[in-house]
mmCIF file of C-alpha atoms in Angstrom:
data_model
loop_
_atom_site.group_PDB
_atom_site.id
_atom_site.type_symbol
_atom_site.label_atom_id
_atom_site.label_comp_id
_atom_site.label_asym_id
_atom_site.label_seq_id
_atom_site.Cartn_x
_atom_site.Cartn_y
_atom_site.Cartn_z
ATOM 1 C CA MET A 13 14.232 95.208 11.962
ATOM 2 C CA SER A 14 12.095 92.034 12.428
ATOM 3 C CA ILE A 15 10.558 92.112 15.558
ATOM 4 C CA LYS A 16 9.886 88.568 16.985
ATOM 5 C CA LEU A 17 6.273 87.783 18.162
ATOM 6 C CA SER A 18 6.143 85.067 20.701
ATOM 7 C CA ASP A 19 4.382 82.193 20.462
ATOM 8 C CA LYS A 20 0.278 83.183 21.721
ATOM 9 C CA GLU A 21 0.617 86.421 19.381
ATOM 10 C CA ILE A 22 1.430 85.027 16.843
ATOM 11 C CA LEU A 23 -1.500 82.932 16.816
ATOM 12 C CA GLU A 24 -3.472 85.077 18.066
ATOM 13 C CA LYS A 25 -2.856 86.926 15.310
ATOM 14 C CA LEU A 26 -3.061 83.604 12.243
ATOM 15 C CA LEU A 27 -6.721 83.448 14.507
ATOM 16 C CA VAL A 28 -7.598 86.947 14.011
ATOM 17 C CA ARG A 29 -7.190 86.505 9.770
ATOM 18 C CA ASP A 30 -4.716 89.093 10.646
ATOM 19 C CA GLY A 31 -2.790 90.364 6.734
ATOM 20 C CA MET A 32 0.626 89.687 8.230
ATOM 21 C CA ALA A 33 0.857 86.754 9.738
ATOM 22 C CA LEU A 34 2.272 84.290 8.176
ATOM 23 C CA ALA A 35 5.518 87.097 8.233
ATOM 24 C CA HIS A 36 5.637 87.012 11.122
ATOM 25 C CA LEU A 37 4.993 83.438 11.994
ATOM 26 C CA TYR A 38 7.555 82.582 9.102
ATOM 27 C CA GLU A 39 10.076 85.255 10.809
ATOM 28 C CA ALA A 40 10.167 83.291 13.960
ATOM 29 C CA TYR A 41 9.951 79.708 12.331
ATOM 30 C CA ALA A 42 11.513 79.192 9.078
ATOM 31 C CA ASP A 43 14.826 78.881 10.080
ATOM 32 C CA VAL A 44 15.376 77.296 12.930
ATOM 33 C CA LEU A 45 13.265 74.611 11.328
ATOM 34 C CA LEU A 46 15.730 74.072 8.414
ATOM 35 C CA ARG A 47 18.172 74.119 10.488
ATOM 36 C CA TYR A 48 16.794 71.757 12.438
ATOM 37 C CA PHE A 49 15.251 69.187 9.003
ATOM 38 C CA LYS A 50 18.543 69.871 7.457
ATOM 39 C CA ILE A 51 20.669 68.069 10.174
ATOM 40 C CA LYS A 52 18.523 65.212 10.685
ATOM 41 C CA PHE A 53 17.265 64.746 7.355
ATOM 42 C CA ARG A 54 21.092 64.940 5.903
ATOM 43 C CA THR A 55 21.423 63.523 2.867
ATOM 44 C CA LEU A 56 18.109 64.934 1.388
ATOM 45 C CA ASP A 57 18.221 67.565 -0.878
ATOM 46 C CA GLU A 58 17.422 70.640 0.492
ATOM 47 C CA GLN A 59 15.457 72.220 -2.030
ATOM 48 C CA ILE A 60 12.550 69.273 -1.131
ATOM 49 C CA LEU A 61 13.327 70.600 2.382
ATOM 50 C CA GLN A 62 12.241 74.418 1.786
ATOM 51 C CA ALA A 63 9.634 72.842 0.366
ATOM 52 C CA CYS A 64 7.939 71.798 2.863
ATOM 53 C CA ILE A 65 8.722 73.619 5.370
ATOM 54 C CA CYS A 66 6.834 77.090 3.397
ATOM 55 C CA ASP A 67 4.040 74.233 2.777
ATOM 56 C CA SER A 68 4.078 73.601 5.551
ATOM 57 C CA LEU A 69 4.193 77.278 7.345
ATOM 58 C CA ILE A 70 1.600 78.303 4.219
ATOM 59 C CA ALA A 71 -1.296 76.008 5.253
ATOM 60 C CA PHE A 72 -1.175 76.191 9.550
ATOM 61 C CA SER A 73 -1.898 80.166 8.930
ATOM 62 C CA GLU A 74 -4.302 78.630 7.099
ATOM 63 C CA HIS A 75 -6.033 76.250 9.498
ATOM 64 C CA PRO A 76 -3.950 77.636 13.019
ATOM 65 C CA ASP A 77 -7.320 76.414 14.755
ATOM 66 C CA ARG A 78 -6.290 72.567 14.413
ATOM 67 C CA TYR A 79 -3.290 72.623 16.216
ATOM 68 C CA ASN A 80 -3.933 72.371 20.447
ATOM 69 C CA ALA A 81 -1.828 74.028 22.576
ATOM 70 C CA HIS A 82 -2.190 72.043 25.875
ATOM 71 C CA SER A 83 -0.752 69.071 23.478
ATOM 72 C CA ALA A 84 1.841 70.245 22.655
ATOM 73 C CA SER A 85 4.492 73.543 21.394
ATOM 74 C CA LEU A 86 3.780 75.013 18.362
ATOM 75 C CA LYS A 87 7.787 73.898 17.186
ATOM 76 C CA THR A 88 6.986 71.167 17.913
ATOM 77 C CA TYR A 89 3.847 70.745 16.085
ATOM 78 C CA LEU A 90 5.384 72.585 13.616
ATOM 79 C CA ILE A 91 8.112 69.576 12.999
ATOM 80 C CA MET A 92 6.181 66.774 13.535
ATOM 81 C CA ASP A 93 4.127 68.795 11.083
ATOM 82 C CA ILE A 94 7.258 68.258 8.554
ATOM 83 C CA GLN A 95 8.532 65.616 8.982
ATOM 84 C CA GLY A 96 5.592 63.830 8.016
ATOM 85 C CA ASP A 97 4.982 65.505 5.180
ATOM 86 C CA ILE A 98 8.850 65.002 4.320
ATOM 87 C CA LEU A 99 8.610 60.574 5.157
ATOM 88 C CA ASN A 100 5.048 60.651 2.960
ATOM 89 C CA LYS A 101 7.849 62.487 0.071
ATOM 90 C CA LEU A 102 9.794 59.327 0.918
ATOM 91 C CA ASP A 103 8.388 57.058 1.212
ATOM 92 C CA LYS A 104 6.348 58.083 -2.356
ATOM 93 C CA ASP A 105 9.444 58.495 -3.803
ATOM 94 C CA LYS A 106 11.243 55.329 -3.086
ATOM 95 C CA ARG A 107 8.044 52.695 -3.886
ATOM 96 C CA SER A 108 8.262 55.015 -8.031
ATOM 97 C CA ARG A 109 11.939 54.391 -7.019
ATOM 98 C CA LYS A 110 11.221 49.777 -6.302
ATOM 99 C CA GLN A 111 8.306 50.230 -9.362
ATOM 100 C CA ASN A 112 10.545 51.677 -12.039
ATOM 101 C CA LYS A 113 13.144 48.667 -10.889
ATOM 102 C CA ILE A 114 12.504 46.155 -13.801
ATOM 103 C CA VAL A 115 10.017 43.491 -11.511
ATOM 104 C CA ALA A 116 7.526 45.899 -10.657
ATOM 105 C CA LEU A 117 6.743 48.062 -13.461
ATOM 106 C CA LEU A 118 3.282 50.288 -13.477
ATOM 107 C CA PRO A 119 1.613 50.983 -16.649
ATOM 108 C CA GLU A 120 2.230 54.942 -15.842
ATOM 109 C CA HIS A 121 5.129 55.482 -14.188
ATOM 110 C CA GLU A 122 7.593 59.518 -13.792
ATOM 111 C CA ASN A 123 10.488 60.023 -16.043
ATOM 112 C CA ASN A 124 13.349 58.889 -13.324
ATOM 113 C CA SER A 125 15.985 60.400 -15.519
ATOM 114 C CA GLU A 126 17.119 61.902 -12.546
ATOM 115 C CA ASP A 127 17.383 58.873 -10.755
ATOM 116 C CA ALA A 128 20.633 57.314 -9.735
ATOM 117 C CA ASP A 129 19.432 53.475 -9.322
ATOM 118 C CA THR A 130 21.161 51.118 -11.023
ATOM 119 C CA PHE A 131 17.854 50.404 -12.707
ATOM 120 C CA SER A 132 16.086 53.322 -13.227
ATOM 121 C CA LEU A 133 14.554 52.974 -16.711
ATOM 122 C CA SER A 134 13.301 55.357 -19.645
ATOM 123 C CA ASP A 135 9.748 55.239 -20.754
ATOM 124 C CA GLY A 136 11.214 52.728 -23.310
ATOM 125 C CA GLU A 137 12.342 50.661 -21.792
ATOM 126 C CA ALA A 138 9.929 50.477 -18.813
ATOM 127 C CA PHE A 139 7.543 49.954 -21.863
ATOM 128 C CA TYR A 140 9.520 46.655 -23.174
ATOM 129 C CA LEU A 141 10.055 44.839 -20.024
ATOM 130 C CA LYS A 142 6.068 45.821 -19.220
ATOM 131 C CA GLU A 143 5.100 43.922 -22.403
ATOM 132 C CA GLN A 144 7.743 41.112 -21.754
ATOM 133 C CA VAL A 145 6.475 40.329 -18.052
ATOM 134 C CA LYS A 146 2.875 40.673 -19.347
ATOM 135 C CA GLY A 147 4.015 38.140 -22.141
ATOM 136 C CA PHE A 148 5.018 35.714 -19.297
ATOM 137 C CA PHE A 149 2.304 35.471 -17.803
ATOM 138 C CA ASN A 150 0.411 35.203 -20.760
ATOM 139 C CA SER A 151 2.317 31.982 -21.499
ATOM 140 C CA VAL A 152 1.890 30.430 -18.305
ATOM 141 C CA PHE A 153 -1.510 31.255 -17.272
ATOM 142 C CA SER A 154 -4.493 30.098 -19.496
ATOM 143 C CA ASP A 155 -7.819 32.103 -16.953
ATOM 144 C CA PRO A 156 -6.797 36.248 -17.946
ATOM 145 C CA ALA A 157 -7.747 36.738 -14.266
ATOM 146 C CA ASP A 158 -4.623 34.642 -13.665
ATOM 147 C CA GLU A 159 -2.450 36.724 -15.124
ATOM 148 C CA LYS A 160 -4.148 40.175 -13.546
ATOM 149 C CA LEU A 161 -3.429 37.783 -10.504
ATOM 150 C CA ALA A 162 -0.609 37.710 -11.635
ATOM 151 C CA TRP A 163 0.653 41.280 -12.126
ATOM 152 C CA MET A 164 -1.324 42.479 -8.169
ATOM 153 C CA ILE A 165 1.248 39.920 -6.597
ATOM 154 C CA MET A 166 4.911 39.129 -9.027
ATOM 155 C CA VAL A 167 4.773 43.348 -10.608
ATOM 156 C CA GLU A 168 2.512 45.260 -8.253
ATOM 157 C CA LYS A 169 3.820 43.595 -4.659
ATOM 158 C CA THR A 170 0.229 44.260 -3.823
ATOM 159 C CA ARG A 171 -0.566 42.906 -0.239
ATOM 160 C CA GLU A 172 -4.493 43.909 1.440
ATOM 161 C CA THR A 173 -7.064 41.102 0.551
ATOM 162 C CA ILE A 174 -9.108 43.787 -0.327
ATOM 163 C CA ALA A 175 -7.702 44.446 -3.674
ATOM 164 C CA TYR A 176 -8.191 40.757 -4.748
ATOM 165 C CA THR A 177 -11.997 39.665 -2.921
ATOM 166 C CA LYS A 178 -13.342 41.683 -6.817
ATOM 167 C CA LEU A 179 -10.990 38.891 -9.181
ATOM 168 C CA LEU A 180 -11.082 36.723 -7.108
ATOM 169 C CA ASN A 181 -14.961 36.564 -6.352
ATOM 170 C CA ILE A 182 -14.846 36.277 -2.998
ATOM 171 C CA GLU A 183 -16.434 39.584 -1.453
ATOM 172 C CA HIS A 184 -19.696 38.103 -0.225
ATOM 173 C CA LEU A 185 -16.794 35.545 2.803
ATOM 174 C CA SER A 186 -16.100 37.048 5.721
ATOM 175 C CA VAL A 187 -12.276 39.162 5.710
ATOM 176 C CA GLU A 188 -11.155 36.116 7.993
ATOM 177 C CA GLU A 189 -11.913 33.388 4.594
ATOM 178 C CA GLN A 190 -11.556 35.835 1.690
ATOM 179 C CA GLN A 191 -7.582 36.628 3.410
ATOM 180 C CA VAL A 192 -7.384 32.241 3.395
ATOM 181 C CA GLU A 193 -8.886 32.050 -0.416
ATOM 182 C CA VAL A 194 -6.506 34.944 -0.967
ATOM 183 C CA LYS A 195 -3.056 33.444 0.499
ATOM 184 C CA LYS A 196 -4.640 30.462 -1.790
ATOM 185 C CA HIS A 197 -4.217 31.524 -5.260
ATOM 186 C CA LYS A 198 -1.395 34.028 -4.436
ATOM 187 C CA ASP A 199 0.753 30.679 -2.508
ATOM 188 C CA ARG A 200 -1.017 28.587 -6.323
ATOM 189 C CA ILE A 201 -0.147 31.509 -9.024
ATOM 190 C CA SER A 202 3.754 31.879 -7.187
ATOM 191 C CA VAL A 203 4.044 27.911 -7.462
ATOM 192 C CA GLN A 204 2.942 27.272 -10.988
ATOM 193 C CA LEU A 205 5.331 30.849 -11.526
ATOM 194 C CA ARG A 206 8.302 28.956 -10.512
ATOM 195 C CA ARG A 207 7.799 25.740 -12.406
ATOM 196 C CA LYS A 208 7.650 27.799 -15.708
ATOM 197 C CA GLY A 209 10.918 29.392 -14.815
ATOM 198 C CA TRP A 210 9.660 32.597 -12.903
ATOM 199 C CA MET A 211 12.912 33.178 -11.243
ATOM 200 C CA ASP A 212 15.682 32.770 -14.750
ATOM 201 C CA PHE A 213 13.127 35.187 -16.287
ATOM 202 C CA THR A 214 13.861 37.810 -13.790
ATOM 203 C CA LYS A 215 17.581 37.043 -13.971
ATOM 204 C CA ASN A 216 18.195 37.380 -18.079
ATOM 205 C CA LEU A 217 15.893 40.791 -17.417
ATOM 206 C CA LYS A 218 18.125 42.882 -14.939
ATOM 207 C CA ARG A 219 21.317 41.279 -16.354
ATOM 208 C CA ASN A 220 19.614 42.597 -20.011
ATOM 209 C CA ALA A 221 18.412 45.388 -18.052
ATOM 210 C CA SER A 222 21.546 46.695 -16.796
ATOM 211 C CA GLU A 223 23.269 45.982 -19.625
ATOM 212 C CA MET B 19 12.362 78.192 -9.568
ATOM 213 C CA GLN B 20 16.692 77.367 -9.972
ATOM 214 C CA ALA B 21 18.466 75.552 -8.078
ATOM 215 C CA ASN B 22 19.863 76.204 -4.653
ATOM 216 C CA SER B 23 17.683 78.776 -4.498
ATOM 217 C CA THR B 24 17.192 80.249 -0.463
ATOM 218 C CA LEU B 25 14.115 79.668 1.917
ATOM 219 C CA LEU B 26 13.098 82.962 1.617
ATOM 220 C CA GLU B 27 13.069 82.884 -1.969
ATOM 221 C CA THR B 28 10.762 79.423 -2.292
ATOM 222 C CA MET B 29 8.682 80.301 -0.211
ATOM 223 C CA ILE B 30 7.754 84.026 -2.014
ATOM 224 C CA ASN B 31 7.709 81.609 -5.333
ATOM 225 C CA ARG B 32 5.311 79.557 -3.622
ATOM 226 C CA LEU B 33 2.932 81.993 -2.708
ATOM 227 C CA SER B 34 3.132 83.270 -6.182
ATOM 228 C CA LYS B 35 0.678 80.790 -6.821
ATOM 229 C CA GLU B 36 -1.388 82.085 -4.764
ATOM 230 C CA PRO B 37 -3.954 84.784 -5.041
ATOM 231 C CA SER B 38 -4.124 85.471 -1.971
ATOM 232 C CA TYR B 39 -0.962 86.788 -1.104
ATOM 233 C CA LEU B 40 0.904 89.913 -2.552
ATOM 234 C CA ALA B 41 2.886 87.660 -4.514
ATOM 235 C CA TRP B 42 0.942 87.046 -6.556
ATOM 236 C CA TYR B 43 -0.071 90.227 -7.665
ATOM 237 C CA LEU B 44 3.690 91.270 -7.805
ATOM 238 C CA GLN B 45 4.875 88.232 -10.001
ATOM 239 C CA ARG B 46 1.829 89.359 -11.911
ATOM 240 C CA TYR B 47 2.828 93.741 -11.636
ATOM 241 C CA ALA B 48 6.323 91.967 -12.997
ATOM 242 C CA ASN B 49 4.714 89.953 -15.953
ATOM 243 C CA ASP B 50 3.248 93.261 -17.179
ATOM 244 C CA GLU B 51 5.839 95.425 -16.926
ATOM 245 C CA GLY B 52 7.999 93.291 -18.918
ATOM 246 C CA ILE B 53 10.818 93.251 -15.386
ATOM 247 C CA GLU B 54 11.961 90.538 -13.575
ATOM 248 C CA PHE B 55 10.450 89.326 -10.104
ATOM 249 C CA THR B 56 13.577 89.916 -8.549
ATOM 250 C CA ASN B 57 14.423 93.255 -9.651
ATOM 251 C CA LEU B 58 10.966 94.891 -8.515
ATOM 252 C CA LYS B 59 12.704 94.260 -4.728
ATOM 253 C CA GLU B 60 14.800 97.451 -6.433
ATOM 254 C CA LYS B 61 12.264 98.829 -7.600
ATOM 255 C CA LEU B 62 9.915 99.005 -4.864
ATOM 256 C CA ASN B 63 13.499 100.360 -2.955
ATOM 257 C CA LEU B 64 13.478 97.567 0.151
ATOM 258 C CA SER B 65 16.194 94.925 0.559
ATOM 259 C CA GLY B 66 15.574 91.373 -0.060
ATOM 260 C CA GLU B 67 14.019 90.358 4.118
ATOM 261 C CA GLN B 68 12.026 92.947 3.292
ATOM 262 C CA PHE B 69 10.141 92.611 0.282
ATOM 263 C CA GLY B 70 10.078 88.953 1.261
ATOM 264 C CA ARG B 71 7.994 90.264 4.329
ATOM 265 C CA LEU B 72 5.909 92.035 1.884
ATOM 266 C CA ALA B 73 5.371 88.894 -0.400
ATOM 267 C CA MET B 74 4.150 87.150 2.395
ATOM 268 C CA CYS B 75 1.248 89.755 3.213
ATOM 269 C CA LYS B 76 -2.551 88.762 2.209
ATOM 270 C CA VAL B 77 -3.563 90.888 -0.588
ATOM 271 C CA PRO B 78 -5.850 93.823 1.233
ATOM 272 C CA ASP B 79 -9.348 94.310 -0.414
ATOM 273 C CA SER B 80 -9.079 97.247 -2.836
ATOM 274 C CA LYS B 81 -12.628 98.633 -2.406
ATOM 275 C CA ALA B 82 -12.705 98.041 2.009
ATOM 276 C CA SER B 83 -12.935 101.117 2.994
ATOM 277 C CA ASP B 84 -9.891 100.188 5.625
ATOM 278 C CA PHE B 85 -7.164 99.978 2.655
ATOM 279 C CA ALA B 86 -6.092 103.082 2.951
ATOM 280 C CA LYS B 87 -4.915 101.872 7.122
ATOM 281 C CA ARG B 88 -3.919 97.974 5.106
ATOM 282 C CA LEU B 89 -1.497 99.760 3.544
ATOM 283 C CA ARG B 90 0.105 101.991 6.214
ATOM 284 C CA THR B 91 0.246 98.828 7.928
ATOM 285 C CA ILE B 92 2.108 97.503 5.745
ATOM 286 C CA GLN B 93 4.104 99.803 4.747
ATOM 287 C CA GLU B 94 4.849 99.926 8.723
ATOM 288 C CA PHE B 95 5.873 96.205 8.398
ATOM 289 C CA THR B 96 7.779 96.233 5.274
ATOM 290 C CA GLY B 97 8.733 99.729 4.959
ATOM 291 C CA VAL B 98 7.795 99.385 1.105
ATOM 292 C CA ASN B 99 5.982 102.770 0.289
ATOM 293 C CA HIS B 100 1.564 102.286 0.581
ATOM 294 C CA PHE B 101 1.352 105.072 -2.460
ATOM 295 C CA ALA B 102 3.299 102.171 -5.121
ATOM 296 C CA LEU B 103 1.854 99.522 -3.436
ATOM 297 C CA ALA B 104 -1.815 101.202 -4.015
ATOM 298 C CA ALA B 105 -0.539 101.317 -7.107
ATOM 299 C CA ILE B 106 1.200 98.185 -8.437
ATOM 300 C CA ILE B 107 -3.052 96.219 -6.277
ATOM 301 C CA ARG B 108 -5.482 98.748 -8.161
ATOM 302 C CA ARG B 109 -3.417 97.665 -11.115
ATOM 303 C CA CYS B 110 -3.580 94.943 -11.335
ATOM 304 C CA ASP B 111 -6.952 93.851 -9.418
ATOM 305 C CA ALA B 112 -7.618 96.356 -12.827
ATOM 306 C CA LEU B 113 -5.691 94.085 -15.531
ATOM 307 C CA ILE B 114 -8.078 90.968 -13.215
ATOM 308 C CA SER B 115 -11.258 92.782 -13.847
ATOM 309 C CA LEU B 116 -10.757 93.233 -17.512
ATOM 310 C CA GLU B 117 -10.163 89.761 -17.838
ATOM 311 C CA ASN B 118 -13.034 89.162 -17.093
ATOM 312 C CA SER B 119 -15.233 91.268 -18.309
ATOM 313 C CA SER B 120 -13.166 90.469 -21.875
ATOM 314 C CA SER B 121 -14.314 86.448 -21.523
ATOM 315 C CA GLU B 122 -17.677 87.277 -20.535
ATOM 316 C CA ASN B 123 -18.101 89.530 -23.468
ATOM 317 C CA TYR B 124 -17.224 87.297 -25.567
ATOM 318 C CA LEU B 125 -19.423 84.876 -24.607
ATOM 319 C CA LEU B 126 -22.318 87.549 -25.480
ATOM 320 C CA ALA B 127 -20.641 88.361 -28.909
ATOM 321 C CA ALA B 128 -20.565 84.416 -29.523
ATOM 322 C CA ARG B 129 -24.531 83.323 -27.939
ATOM 323 C CA LYS B 130 -24.796 86.870 -30.387
ATOM 324 C CA ARG B 131 -24.012 85.284 -33.081
ATOM 325 C CA GLU B 132 -25.229 82.169 -33.152
ATOM 326 C CA GLU B 133 -28.940 84.435 -32.856
ATOM 327 C CA THR B 134 -28.693 85.113 -35.736
ATOM 328 C CA SER B 135 -27.039 83.048 -37.854
ATOM 329 C CA GLU B 136 -30.508 80.864 -36.710
ATOM 330 C CA ASP B 137 -33.494 83.376 -37.055
ATOM 331 C CA GLU B 138 -30.862 83.755 -40.798
ATOM 332 C CA GLU B 139 -31.788 80.358 -41.038
ATOM 333 C CA ASN B 140 -35.369 80.171 -40.234
ATOM 334 C CA GLU B 141 -35.812 83.108 -42.822
ATOM 335 C CA SER B 142 -34.960 81.050 -45.802
#
């Protein structure tokens, strides 16, 4: 028969590295947390919720000193911690799905055969389409640096200025000057691609991939 | 891991990859005995909940002076027979020790072979 300990008792056991502390923590909170997150993330696969809850409880049991009892209740702390993990996972999955779409192909990507997204691609399809896009950029730009820029802007959708500074050789400039330069180059690349038929090219790619 | 695992199953499965928890020892023992991990709770005469509690306990050091005391505490907490648990822990510790010593002996033997063949080359 389980006897649920108070938060204070659980924390004391965790802090003295009691061998059964995790079990007490689990019994006090696991089901409550699962019920909470099943409501909050109704459409999310329960296995993901379970994994995040377990990882969080284990991590907390290993580092209970990170929790400050004055700032929040233990339940709130655990909820915030787990929620952060779930949102990170969702964000990562979203980026991974988005990047597997036709106009955002990564050099290496995970097999998304279970993805229900219409534009989900097999490894072979993604490789073929990647080569198509590379070929298009090659036909538009004579400078390999411009091809690389086009890839970063159009495919990887890289936003951070700092990612472009090395390629453009403008690391010596101030941050503001770098931002101006990067925007100039981004606009130049976009205009050149548009003039050479980038929009029609991507429409054709989408049409071909969805057939 | 099967689809639709319960939260407890997920936790046990997760801990079975962490050598500092009894879940890892129980998994190791089950593998060695050739029994399904899930059948181990019947062998230990535990309910699902008791087995879960056991899996979530940290492994007591079998060489420590308070080993017996820790086993009895775990018994009170989980219902597992402390003799059975001691046997599992000692068995796994012995297997780990044997594996470590085997790999050391292998390296030693390999080194000796190398030295012997170098000596033979020098003599010829």
